[in-house]
Amino acid sequence: MVTKQFKGSPDEADLTRADSLAREIFSDVANKWALLIIEALGEGTLRFGQLRDEIAGISHKMLTQNLRMLERNGLVERNVHPTVPPRVEYTLTEPGQALRETVHGMCDWTHRYLSHIDASRRRFDA
Amino acid sequence: MVTKQFKGSPDEADLTRADSLAREIFSDVANKWALLIIEALGEGTLRFGQLRDEIAGISHKMLTQNLRMLERNGLVERNVHPTVPPRVEYTLTEPGQALRETVHGMCDWTHRYLSHIDASRRRFDA
DNA sequence: CTGCATCCACAACGATACTG
DNA sequence: CAGTATCGTTGTGGATGCAG
């Protein structure tokens, strides 16, 4: 369970620590930009600028910020080529690839239920 | 693709509208609280208060807000029992259940790579 | 018990400018 | 080209109070 951070019984310090860590990781990963980056990197290695072009609407700042976070969590690998101008490439690690499977599932889901959801929205807004 | 909103060619109004809708839905769904609610509802029907208890750290406001959004998108069904005090139950619809599969995948992923990620973080923070 | 509205603190975000 | 820093704005989210 990622939903609960604290168990019923009082003295399971290890379990609660693991749970709060799980929640922390989940919160890192379960956000729009992080998931879109992971989805974009699914096809293979991309440079910073390519990622910016690939992900519509992301700002320079959000991209770097989320890339750092993903790198910190070991989901993407950052490769700097010491040329001029600099060339920085990002690739999914194995954990990143594994997460990408489920993210891809979410994208599929979005398209499968697109019209269904669209209809539901119109109904609700009335 | 959920990443791109605008195609290369200029005059594909329908496609770009579908894409921006896809992105909109993805943005709705790809957030911490929404996913945690869906995961929590995976087991079955829950009342408002039960959800609040089940999902550690969620505030009254965030819960209602996200429940409305999920209801609007047709992912959860809201059942009001006209008793006093009121009793409101939330259940996943079929689209909601489908999404829940992939969300569950993310939770599994979190636990599978927990220690791996924890180690990566320590390495990075040094 | 559930839901809506209000207020307010603070974090997120975009824009911009500057460095290697 | 990529990254960092700063600033100002917007928005998110928590706390509280009130209503059904």
PDB file of C-alpha atoms (C1' of nucleotides) in Angstrom:
ATOM      1  CA  MET A   1       0.000   0.000   0.000  1.00  0.00           C
ATOM      2  CA  VAL A   2       1.209   3.409  -0.955  1.00  0.00           C
ATOM      3  CA  THR A   3      -1.868   5.117   0.393  1.00  0.00           C
ATOM      4  CA  LYS A   4      -1.137   4.537   4.058  1.00  0.00           C
ATOM      5  CA  GLN A   5       1.958   5.756   5.769  1.00  0.00           C
ATOM      6  CA  PHE A   6       1.259   4.506   9.249  1.00  0.00           C
ATOM      7  CA  LYS A   7       0.163   1.062  10.300  1.00  0.00           C
ATOM      8  CA  GLY A   8      -2.334   0.321  13.009  1.00  0.00           C
ATOM      9  CA  SER A   9       0.061  -1.212  15.497  1.00  0.00           C
ATOM     10  CA  PRO A  10       2.339   1.224  17.256  1.00  0.00           C
ATOM     11  CA  ASP A  11       5.877  -0.091  17.115  1.00  0.00           C
ATOM     12  CA  GLU A  12       6.692  -0.993  13.529  1.00  0.00           C
ATOM     13  CA  ALA A  13       9.207   1.739  12.934  1.00  0.00           C
ATOM     14  CA  ASP A  14      10.804   0.005   9.948  1.00  0.00           C
ATOM     15  CA  LEU A  15       7.539  -0.538   8.163  1.00  0.00           C
ATOM     16  CA  THR A  16       6.401   3.036   8.605  1.00  0.00           C
ATOM     17  CA  ARG A  17       9.748   4.308   7.375  1.00  0.00           C
ATOM     18  CA  ALA A  18       9.492   2.121   4.305  1.00  0.00           C
ATOM     19  CA  ASP A  19       5.938   3.335   3.788  1.00  0.00           C
ATOM     20  CA  SER A  20       6.802   6.988   4.005  1.00  0.00           C
ATOM     21  CA  LEU A  21       9.678   6.411   1.617  1.00  0.00           C
ATOM     22  CA  ALA A  22       7.307   4.665  -0.777  1.00  0.00           C
ATOM     23  CA  ARG A  23       4.961   7.582  -0.548  1.00  0.00           C
ATOM     24  CA  GLU A  24       7.785  10.024  -1.148  1.00  0.00           C
ATOM     25  CA  ILE A  25       8.893   8.199  -4.273  1.00  0.00           C
ATOM     26  CA  PHE A  26       5.328   7.895  -5.458  1.00  0.00           C
ATOM     27  CA  SER A  27       4.821  11.626  -5.027  1.00  0.00           C
ATOM     28  CA  ASP A  28       7.989  12.362  -6.966  1.00  0.00           C
ATOM     29  CA  VAL A  29       6.954  10.167  -9.840  1.00  0.00           C
ATOM     30  CA  ALA A  30       3.195  10.744  -9.908  1.00  0.00           C
ATOM     31  CA  ASN A  31       3.257  14.158 -11.492  1.00  0.00           C
ATOM     32  CA  LYS A  32       2.503  15.333 -14.969  1.00  0.00           C
ATOM     33  CA  TRP A  33       5.949  16.423 -16.099  1.00  0.00           C
ATOM     34  CA  ALA A  34       7.892  13.504 -14.696  1.00  0.00           C
ATOM     35  CA  LEU A  35       5.604  11.015 -16.395  1.00  0.00           C
ATOM     36  CA  LEU A  36       5.678  12.882 -19.695  1.00  0.00           C
ATOM     37  CA  ILE A  37       9.466  12.935 -19.623  1.00  0.00           C
ATOM     38  CA  ILE A  38       9.589   9.217 -18.951  1.00  0.00           C
ATOM     39  CA  GLU A  39       7.140   8.568 -21.749  1.00  0.00           C
ATOM     40  CA  ALA A  40       9.170  10.713 -24.125  1.00  0.00           C
ATOM     41  CA  LEU A  41      12.386   8.903 -23.239  1.00  0.00           C
ATOM     42  CA  GLY A  42      10.747   5.584 -23.906  1.00  0.00           C
ATOM     43  CA  GLU A  43      11.781   5.652 -27.537  1.00  0.00           C
ATOM     44  CA  GLY A  44      15.450   5.977 -26.638  1.00  0.00           C
ATOM     45  CA  THR A  45      18.123   8.523 -25.827  1.00  0.00           C
ATOM     46  CA  LEU A  46      17.262  12.190 -26.241  1.00  0.00           C
ATOM     47  CA  ARG A  47      19.131  15.426 -25.798  1.00  0.00           C
ATOM     48  CA  PHE A  48      17.896  18.222 -23.567  1.00  0.00           C
ATOM     49  CA  GLY A  49      16.655  20.304 -26.465  1.00  0.00           C
ATOM     50  CA  GLN A  50      14.985  17.337 -28.107  1.00  0.00           C
ATOM     51  CA  LEU A  51      13.080  16.641 -24.917  1.00  0.00           C
ATOM     52  CA  ARG A  52      11.970  20.243 -24.762  1.00  0.00           C
ATOM     53  CA  ASP A  53      10.675  20.004 -28.320  1.00  0.00           C
ATOM     54  CA  GLU A  54       9.084  16.620 -27.752  1.00  0.00           C
ATOM     55  CA  ILE A  55       7.108  17.617 -24.676  1.00  0.00           C
ATOM     56  CA  ALA A  56       4.669  20.335 -25.651  1.00  0.00           C
ATOM     57  CA  GLY A  57       4.339  23.134 -23.140  1.00  0.00           C
ATOM     58  CA  ILE A  58       7.168  22.238 -20.776  1.00  0.00           C
ATOM     59  CA  SER A  59       9.386  25.105 -19.719  1.00  0.00           C
ATOM     60  CA  HIS A  60      13.152  25.077 -19.572  1.00  0.00           C
ATOM     61  CA  LYS A  61      12.962  25.228 -15.821  1.00  0.00           C
ATOM     62  CA  MET A  62      10.476  22.401 -15.300  1.00  0.00           C
ATOM     63  CA  LEU A  63      12.471  20.190 -17.629  1.00  0.00           C
ATOM     64  CA  THR A  64      15.782  20.627 -15.810  1.00  0.00           C
ATOM     65  CA  GLN A  65      14.102  20.417 -12.434  1.00  0.00           C
ATOM     66  CA  ASN A  66      12.334  17.159 -13.198  1.00  0.00           C
ATOM     67  CA  LEU A  67      15.345  15.686 -14.954  1.00  0.00           C
ATOM     68  CA  ARG A  68      17.434  16.300 -11.833  1.00  0.00           C
ATOM     69  CA  MET A  69      14.782  14.648  -9.717  1.00  0.00           C
ATOM     70  CA  LEU A  70      14.575  11.640 -12.009  1.00  0.00           C
ATOM     71  CA  GLU A  71      18.348  11.389 -12.077  1.00  0.00           C
ATOM     72  CA  ARG A  72      18.469  11.527  -8.299  1.00  0.00           C
ATOM     73  CA  ASN A  73      16.015   8.667  -8.077  1.00  0.00           C
ATOM     74  CA  GLY A  74      18.056   6.724 -10.607  1.00  0.00           C
ATOM     75  CA  LEU A  75      15.380   6.613 -13.290  1.00  0.00           C
ATOM     76  CA  VAL A  76      17.325   8.466 -15.954  1.00  0.00           C
ATOM     77  CA  GLU A  77      21.013   8.521 -16.751  1.00  0.00           C
ATOM     78  CA  ARG A  78      22.677  11.776 -17.680  1.00  0.00           C
ATOM     79  CA  ASN A  79      25.550  11.724 -20.149  1.00  0.00           C
ATOM     80  CA  VAL A  80      27.547  14.872 -20.734  1.00  0.00           C
ATOM     81  CA  HIS A  81      29.701  15.034 -23.835  1.00  0.00           C
ATOM     82  CA  PRO A  82      32.517  17.487 -23.122  1.00  0.00           C
ATOM     83  CA  THR A  83      32.270  19.217 -26.480  1.00  0.00           C
ATOM     84  CA  VAL A  84      31.523  22.783 -27.346  1.00  0.00           C
ATOM     85  CA  PRO A  85      28.695  23.484 -27.475  1.00  0.00           C
ATOM     86  CA  PRO A  86      27.878  20.966 -24.749  1.00  0.00           C
ATOM     87  CA  ARG A  87      25.798  17.943 -25.615  1.00  0.00           C
ATOM     88  CA  VAL A  88      23.830  16.279 -22.843  1.00  0.00           C
ATOM     89  CA  GLU A  89      21.941  13.073 -23.435  1.00  0.00           C
ATOM     90  CA  TYR A  90      19.319  11.463 -21.241  1.00  0.00           C
ATOM     91  CA  THR A  91      18.412   7.783 -21.195  1.00  0.00           C
ATOM     92  CA  LEU A  92      16.100   5.674 -19.098  1.00  0.00           C
ATOM     93  CA  THR A  93      17.802   3.283 -16.697  1.00  0.00           C
ATOM     94  CA  GLU A  94      16.372  -0.162 -16.084  1.00  0.00           C
ATOM     95  CA  PRO A  95      14.079   1.052 -13.274  1.00  0.00           C
ATOM     96  CA  GLY A  96      13.084   3.906 -15.540  1.00  0.00           C
ATOM     97  CA  GLN A  97      12.225   1.498 -18.341  1.00  0.00           C
ATOM     98  CA  ALA A  98      10.183  -0.582 -15.937  1.00  0.00           C
ATOM     99  CA  LEU A  99       8.210   2.464 -14.860  1.00  0.00           C
ATOM    100  CA  ARG A 100       7.805   3.448 -18.462  1.00  0.00           C
ATOM    101  CA  GLU A 101       5.787   0.304 -19.116  1.00  0.00           C
ATOM    102  CA  THR A 102       3.099   1.428 -16.718  1.00  0.00           C
ATOM    103  CA  VAL A 103       3.271   5.032 -17.910  1.00  0.00           C
ATOM    104  CA  HIS A 104       2.730   3.791 -21.398  1.00  0.00           C
ATOM    105  CA  GLY A 105      -0.283   1.955 -20.058  1.00  0.00           C
ATOM    106  CA  MET A 106      -1.633   5.263 -18.812  1.00  0.00           C
ATOM    107  CA  CYS A 107      -1.158   6.848 -22.225  1.00  0.00           C
ATOM    108  CA  ASP A 108      -2.944   3.950 -23.874  1.00  0.00           C
ATOM    109  CA  TRP A 109      -5.714   4.260 -21.348  1.00  0.00           C
ATOM    110  CA  THR A 110      -6.067   7.974 -22.076  1.00  0.00           C
ATOM    111  CA  HIS A 111      -6.590   7.328 -25.765  1.00  0.00           C
ATOM    112  CA  ARG A 112      -8.857   4.349 -25.287  1.00  0.00           C
ATOM    113  CA  TYR A 113     -11.304   6.295 -23.113  1.00  0.00           C
ATOM    114  CA  LEU A 114     -10.855   9.688 -24.731  1.00  0.00           C
ATOM    115  CA  SER A 115     -14.315  10.037 -26.236  1.00  0.00           C
ATOM    116  CA  HIS A 116     -15.912   8.283 -23.290  1.00  0.00           C
ATOM    117  CA  ILE A 117     -14.382  10.809 -20.908  1.00  0.00           C
ATOM    118  CA  ASP A 118     -15.156  13.711 -23.190  1.00  0.00           C
ATOM    119  CA  ALA A 119     -18.816  12.696 -23.163  1.00  0.00           C
ATOM    120  CA  SER A 120     -18.829  12.296 -19.395  1.00  0.00           C
ATOM    121  CA  ARG A 121     -17.415  15.783 -18.997  1.00  0.00           C
ATOM    122  CA  ARG A 122     -20.097  17.365 -21.138  1.00  0.00           C
ATOM    123  CA  ARG A 123     -22.759  15.551 -19.159  1.00  0.00           C
ATOM    124  CA  PHE A 124     -21.257  16.691 -15.880  1.00  0.00           C
ATOM    125  CA  ASP A 125     -20.845  20.318 -16.937  1.00  0.00           C
ATOM    126  CA  ALA A 126     -24.566  20.500 -17.652  1.00  0.00           C
TER     127      ALA A 126
ATOM    128  CA  MET B   1       1.419  10.430 -28.096  1.00  0.00           C
ATOM    129  CA  VAL B   2       0.360  12.422 -25.106  1.00  0.00           C
ATOM    130  CA  THR B   3       3.552  14.407 -25.086  1.00  0.00           C
ATOM    131  CA  LYS B   4       2.887  16.414 -28.221  1.00  0.00           C
ATOM    132  CA  GLN B   5      -0.099  18.676 -28.632  1.00  0.00           C
ATOM    133  CA  PHE B   6       0.634  20.061 -32.057  1.00  0.00           C
ATOM    134  CA  LYS B   7       1.537  18.141 -35.169  1.00  0.00           C
ATOM    135  CA  GLY B   8       4.063  19.294 -37.712  1.00  0.00           C
ATOM    136  CA  SER B   9       1.633  20.005 -40.508  1.00  0.00           C
ATOM    137  CA  PRO B  10      -0.521  23.087 -40.080  1.00  0.00           C
ATOM    138  CA  ASP B  11      -4.105  22.141 -40.831  1.00  0.00           C
ATOM    139  CA  GLU B  12      -4.979  19.099 -38.752  1.00  0.00           C
ATOM    140  CA  ALA B  13      -7.450  20.805 -36.471  1.00  0.00           C
ATOM    141  CA  ASP B  14      -9.167  17.586 -35.387  1.00  0.00           C
ATOM    142  CA  LEU B  15      -5.974  15.819 -34.493  1.00  0.00           C
ATOM    143  CA  THR B  16      -4.641  18.716 -32.481  1.00  0.00           C
ATOM    144  CA  ARG B  17      -7.919  19.028 -30.650  1.00  0.00           C
ATOM    145  CA  ALA B  18      -7.855  15.358 -29.774  1.00  0.00           C
ATOM    146  CA  ASP B  19      -4.250  15.715 -28.679  1.00  0.00           C
ATOM    147  CA  SER B  20      -4.896  18.666 -26.424  1.00  0.00           C
ATOM    148  CA  LEU B  21      -7.848  16.820 -24.933  1.00  0.00           C
ATOM    149  CA  ALA B  22      -5.642  13.806 -24.317  1.00  0.00           C
ATOM    150  CA  ARG B  23      -3.123  16.029 -22.623  1.00  0.00           C
ATOM    151  CA  GLU B  24      -5.828  17.627 -20.528  1.00  0.00           C
ATOM    152  CA  ILE B  25      -7.089  14.269 -19.322  1.00  0.00           C
ATOM    153  CA  PHE B  26      -3.566  13.050 -18.703  1.00  0.00           C
ATOM    154  CA  SER B  27      -2.846  16.133 -16.614  1.00  0.00           C
ATOM    155  CA  ASP B  28      -6.002  15.605 -14.603  1.00  0.00           C
ATOM    156  CA  VAL B  29      -5.163  12.022 -13.863  1.00  0.00           C
ATOM    157  CA  ALA B  30      -1.382  12.199 -13.523  1.00  0.00           C
ATOM    158  CA  ASN B  31      -1.281  13.744 -10.103  1.00  0.00           C
ATOM    159  CA  LYS B  32      -0.524  12.341  -6.709  1.00  0.00           C
ATOM    160  CA  TRP B  33      -3.929  12.626  -5.071  1.00  0.00           C
ATOM    161  CA  ALA B  34      -6.003  11.436  -8.001  1.00  0.00           C
ATOM    162  CA  LEU B  35      -3.892   8.309  -8.360  1.00  0.00           C
ATOM    163  CA  LEU B  36      -3.942   7.586  -4.642  1.00  0.00           C
ATOM    164  CA  ILE B  37      -7.719   7.884  -4.584  1.00  0.00           C
ATOM    165  CA  ILE B  38      -8.036   5.497  -7.503  1.00  0.00           C
ATOM    166  CA  GLU B  39      -5.687   3.059  -5.854  1.00  0.00           C
ATOM    167  CA  ALA B  40      -7.646   3.258  -2.612  1.00  0.00           C
ATOM    168  CA  LEU B  41     -10.943   2.658  -4.395  1.00  0.00           C
ATOM    169  CA  GLY B  42      -9.491  -0.383  -6.086  1.00  0.00           C
ATOM    170  CA  GLU B  43     -10.652  -2.642  -3.278  1.00  0.00           C
ATOM    171  CA  GLY B  44     -14.254  -1.580  -3.647  1.00  0.00           C
ATOM    172  CA  THR B  45     -16.748   1.040  -2.561  1.00  0.00           C
ATOM    173  CA  LEU B  46     -15.680   3.495   0.123  1.00  0.00           C
ATOM    174  CA  ARG B  47     -17.353   6.376   1.897  1.00  0.00           C
ATOM    175  CA  PHE B  48     -15.904   9.873   2.013  1.00  0.00           C
ATOM    176  CA  GLY B  49     -14.613   9.479   5.547  1.00  0.00           C
ATOM    177  CA  GLN B  50     -13.165   6.074   4.848  1.00  0.00           C
ATOM    178  CA  LEU B  51     -11.235   7.495   1.928  1.00  0.00           C
ATOM    179  CA  ARG B  52      -9.912  10.258   4.137  1.00  0.00           C
ATOM    180  CA  ASP B  53      -8.719   7.695   6.642  1.00  0.00           C
ATOM    181  CA  GLU B  54      -7.332   5.385   3.995  1.00  0.00           C
ATOM    182  CA  ILE B  55      -5.222   7.998   2.251  1.00  0.00           C
ATOM    183  CA  ALA B  56      -2.653   9.296   4.703  1.00  0.00           C
ATOM    184  CA  GLY B  57      -2.090  13.013   4.585  1.00  0.00           C
ATOM    185  CA  ILE B  58      -4.902  14.032   2.276  1.00  0.00           C
ATOM    186  CA  SER B  59      -6.903  17.060   3.357  1.00  0.00           C
ATOM    187  CA  HIS B  60     -10.654  17.405   3.293  1.00  0.00           C
ATOM    188  CA  LYS B  61     -10.361  19.916   0.496  1.00  0.00           C
ATOM    189  CA  MET B  62      -8.053  17.924  -1.759  1.00  0.00           C
ATOM    190  CA  LEU B  63     -10.226  14.869  -1.348  1.00  0.00           C
ATOM    191  CA  THR B  64     -13.465  16.581  -2.389  1.00  0.00           C
ATOM    192  CA  GLN B  65     -11.721  18.490  -5.124  1.00  0.00           C
ATOM    193  CA  ASN B  66     -10.192  15.423  -6.689  1.00  0.00           C
ATOM    194  CA  LEU B  67     -13.326  13.348  -6.221  1.00  0.00           C
ATOM    195  CA  ARG B  68     -15.299  15.970  -8.176  1.00  0.00           C
ATOM    196  CA  MET B  69     -12.722  15.931 -10.905  1.00  0.00           C
ATOM    197  CA  LEU B  70     -12.728  12.140 -11.106  1.00  0.00           C
ATOM    198  CA  GLU B  71     -16.508  12.138 -11.133  1.00  0.00           C
ATOM    199  CA  ARG B  72     -16.543  14.708 -13.917  1.00  0.00           C
ATOM    200  CA  ASN B  73     -14.248  12.535 -15.996  1.00  0.00           C
ATOM    201  CA  GLY B  74     -16.438   9.539 -15.309  1.00  0.00           C
ATOM    202  CA  LEU B  75     -13.845   7.559 -13.386  1.00  0.00           C
ATOM    203  CA  VAL B  76     -15.749   7.336 -10.121  1.00  0.00           C
ATOM    204  CA  GLU B  77     -19.419   7.088  -9.409  1.00  0.00           C
ATOM    205  CA  ARG B  78     -20.919   9.051  -6.546  1.00  0.00           C
ATOM    206  CA  ASN B  79     -23.845   7.567  -4.628  1.00  0.00           C
ATOM    207  CA  VAL B  80     -25.672   9.694  -2.123  1.00  0.00           C
ATOM    208  CA  HIS B  81     -27.866   7.929   0.408  1.00  0.00           C
ATOM    209  CA  PRO B  82     -30.524  10.430   1.494  1.00  0.00           C
ATOM    210  CA  THR B  83     -30.208   9.602   5.168  1.00  0.00           C
ATOM    211  CA  VAL B  84     -29.264  11.730   8.090  1.00  0.00           C
ATOM    212  CA  PRO B  85     -26.425  12.055   8.552  1.00  0.00           C
ATOM    213  CA  PRO B  86     -25.707  11.793   4.835  1.00  0.00           C
ATOM    214  CA  ARG B  87     -23.832   8.812   3.547  1.00  0.00           C
ATOM    215  CA  VAL B  88     -21.898   9.199   0.307  1.00  0.00           C
ATOM    216  CA  GLU B  89     -20.232   6.259  -1.355  1.00  0.00           C
ATOM    217  CA  TYR B  90     -17.663   6.295  -4.113  1.00  0.00           C
ATOM    218  CA  THR B  91     -16.990   3.483  -6.550  1.00  0.00           C
ATOM    219  CA  LEU B  92     -14.744   3.092  -9.556  1.00  0.00           C
ATOM    220  CA  THR B  93     -16.518   2.955 -12.891  1.00  0.00           C
ATOM    221  CA  GLU B  94     -15.262   0.664 -15.638  1.00  0.00           C
ATOM    222  CA  PRO B  95     -12.863   3.293 -17.043  1.00  0.00           C
ATOM    223  CA  GLY B  96     -11.746   3.917 -13.487  1.00  0.00           C
ATOM    224  CA  GLN B  97     -11.095   0.227 -12.932  1.00  0.00           C
ATOM    225  CA  ALA B  98      -9.112   0.089 -16.152  1.00  0.00           C
ATOM    226  CA  LEU B  99      -6.948   2.981 -15.031  1.00  0.00           C
ATOM    227  CA  ARG B 100      -6.579   1.367 -11.665  1.00  0.00           C
ATOM    228  CA  GLU B 101      -4.759  -1.555 -13.251  1.00  0.00           C
ATOM    229  CA  THR B 102      -1.945   0.703 -14.412  1.00  0.00           C
ATOM    230  CA  VAL B 103      -1.957   2.675 -11.162  1.00  0.00           C
ATOM    231  CA  HIS B 104      -1.549  -0.572  -9.323  1.00  0.00           C
ATOM    232  CA  GLY B 105       1.393  -1.245 -11.600  1.00  0.00           C
ATOM    233  CA  MET B 106       2.962   2.006 -10.418  1.00  0.00           C
ATOM    234  CA  CYS B 107       2.484   1.015  -6.783  1.00  0.00           C
ATOM    235  CA  ASP B 108       4.089  -2.345  -7.446  1.00  0.00           C
ATOM    236  CA  TRP B 109       6.920  -0.616  -9.220  1.00  0.00           C
ATOM    237  CA  THR B 110       7.457   1.693  -6.257  1.00  0.00           C
ATOM    238  CA  HIS B 111       7.855  -1.225  -3.884  1.00  0.00           C
ATOM    239  CA  ARG B 112       9.969  -3.294  -6.231  1.00  0.00           C
ATOM    240  CA  TYR B 113      12.565  -0.540  -6.675  1.00  0.00           C
ATOM    241  CA  LEU B 114      12.272   1.011  -3.234  1.00  0.00           C
ATOM    242  CA  SER B 115      15.714   0.103  -1.932  1.00  0.00           C
ATOM    243  CA  HIS B 116      17.274   0.614  -5.349  1.00  0.00           C
ATOM    244  CA  ILE B 117      15.940   4.154  -5.483  1.00  0.00           C
ATOM    245  CA  ASP B 118      16.822   4.828  -1.879  1.00  0.00           C
ATOM    246  CA  ALA B 119      20.421   3.870  -2.638  1.00  0.00           C
ATOM    247  CA  SER B 120      20.486   6.008  -5.753  1.00  0.00           C
ATOM    248  CA  ARG B 121      19.287   8.996  -3.761  1.00  0.00           C
ATOM    249  CA  ARG B 122      21.999   8.638  -1.152  1.00  0.00           C
ATOM    250  CA  ARG B 123      24.611   8.391  -3.900  1.00  0.00           C
ATOM    251  CA  PHE B 124      23.251  11.494  -5.607  1.00  0.00           C
ATOM    252  CA  ASP B 125      23.018  13.565  -2.445  1.00  0.00           C
ATOM    253  CA  ALA B 126      26.716  13.033  -1.816  1.00  0.00           C
TER     254      ALA B 126
ATOM    255  C1'  DC C   1     -21.132  13.203   7.748  1.00  0.00           C
ATOM    256  C1'  DT C   2     -20.350  15.581   3.571  1.00  0.00           C
ATOM    257  C1'  DG C   3     -19.759  19.694   0.942  1.00  0.00           C
ATOM    258  C1'  DC C   4     -18.920  24.495  -0.277  1.00  0.00           C
ATOM    259  C1'  DA C   5     -16.784  29.019   0.561  1.00  0.00           C
ATOM    260  C1'  DT C   6     -13.267  31.951   2.420  1.00  0.00           C
ATOM    261  C1'  DC C   7      -8.855  33.371   3.716  1.00  0.00           C
ATOM    262  C1'  DC C   8      -3.974  33.050   3.620  1.00  0.00           C
ATOM    263  C1'  DA C   9       0.771  31.030   3.400  1.00  0.00           C
ATOM    264  C1'  DC C  10       3.695  29.149   0.584  1.00  0.00           C
ATOM    265  C1'  DA C  11       5.288  26.468  -3.304  1.00  0.00           C
ATOM    266  C1'  DA C  12       5.133  26.018  -8.170  1.00  0.00           C
ATOM    267  C1'  DC C  13       5.842  28.032 -12.353  1.00  0.00           C
ATOM    268  C1'  DG C  14       7.249  31.158 -16.344  1.00  0.00           C
ATOM    269  C1'  DA C  15      10.219  34.736 -17.925  1.00  0.00           C
ATOM    270  C1'  DT C  16      14.541  36.589 -18.064  1.00  0.00           C
ATOM    271  C1'  DA C  17      19.315  37.109 -17.704  1.00  0.00           C
ATOM    272  C1'  DC C  18      23.903  35.395 -17.101  1.00  0.00           C
ATOM    273  C1'  DT C  19      27.729  31.510 -17.051  1.00  0.00           C
ATOM    274  C1'  DG C  20      30.590  27.600 -18.880  1.00  0.00           C
TER     275       DG C  20
ATOM    276  C1'  DC D   1      23.503  24.071 -25.917  1.00  0.00           C
ATOM    277  C1'  DA D   2      22.719  23.280 -21.265  1.00  0.00           C
ATOM    278  C1'  DG D   3      22.479  24.880 -16.514  1.00  0.00           C
ATOM    279  C1'  DT D   4      21.811  27.970 -12.607  1.00  0.00           C
ATOM    280  C1'  DA D   5      19.863  31.941 -10.299  1.00  0.00           C
ATOM    281  C1'  DT D   6      16.564  35.491  -9.465  1.00  0.00           C
ATOM    282  C1'  DC D   7      12.155  37.685  -9.533  1.00  0.00           C
ATOM    283  C1'  DG D   8       7.375  38.283  -9.842  1.00  0.00           C
ATOM    284  C1'  DT D   9       3.021  36.069 -10.597  1.00  0.00           C
ATOM    285  C1'  DT D  10      -0.106  32.485 -10.334  1.00  0.00           C
ATOM    286  C1'  DG D  11      -1.970  28.739  -8.258  1.00  0.00           C
ATOM    287  C1'  DT D  12      -2.070  24.989  -4.898  1.00  0.00           C
ATOM    288  C1'  DG D  13      -3.290  23.418  -0.783  1.00  0.00           C
ATOM    289  C1'  DG D  14      -4.300  23.717   4.413  1.00  0.00           C
ATOM    290  C1'  DA D  15      -7.266  25.652   8.046  1.00  0.00           C
ATOM    291  C1'  DT D  16     -11.503  27.222   9.383  1.00  0.00           C
ATOM    292  C1'  DG D  17     -16.339  28.159   9.457  1.00  0.00           C
ATOM    293  C1'  DC D  18     -20.930  27.377   7.973  1.00  0.00           C
ATOM    294  C1'  DA D  19     -24.760  24.898   5.656  1.00  0.00           C
ATOM    295  C1'  DG D  20     -27.556  20.724   4.276  1.00  0.00           C
TER     296       DG D  20
END
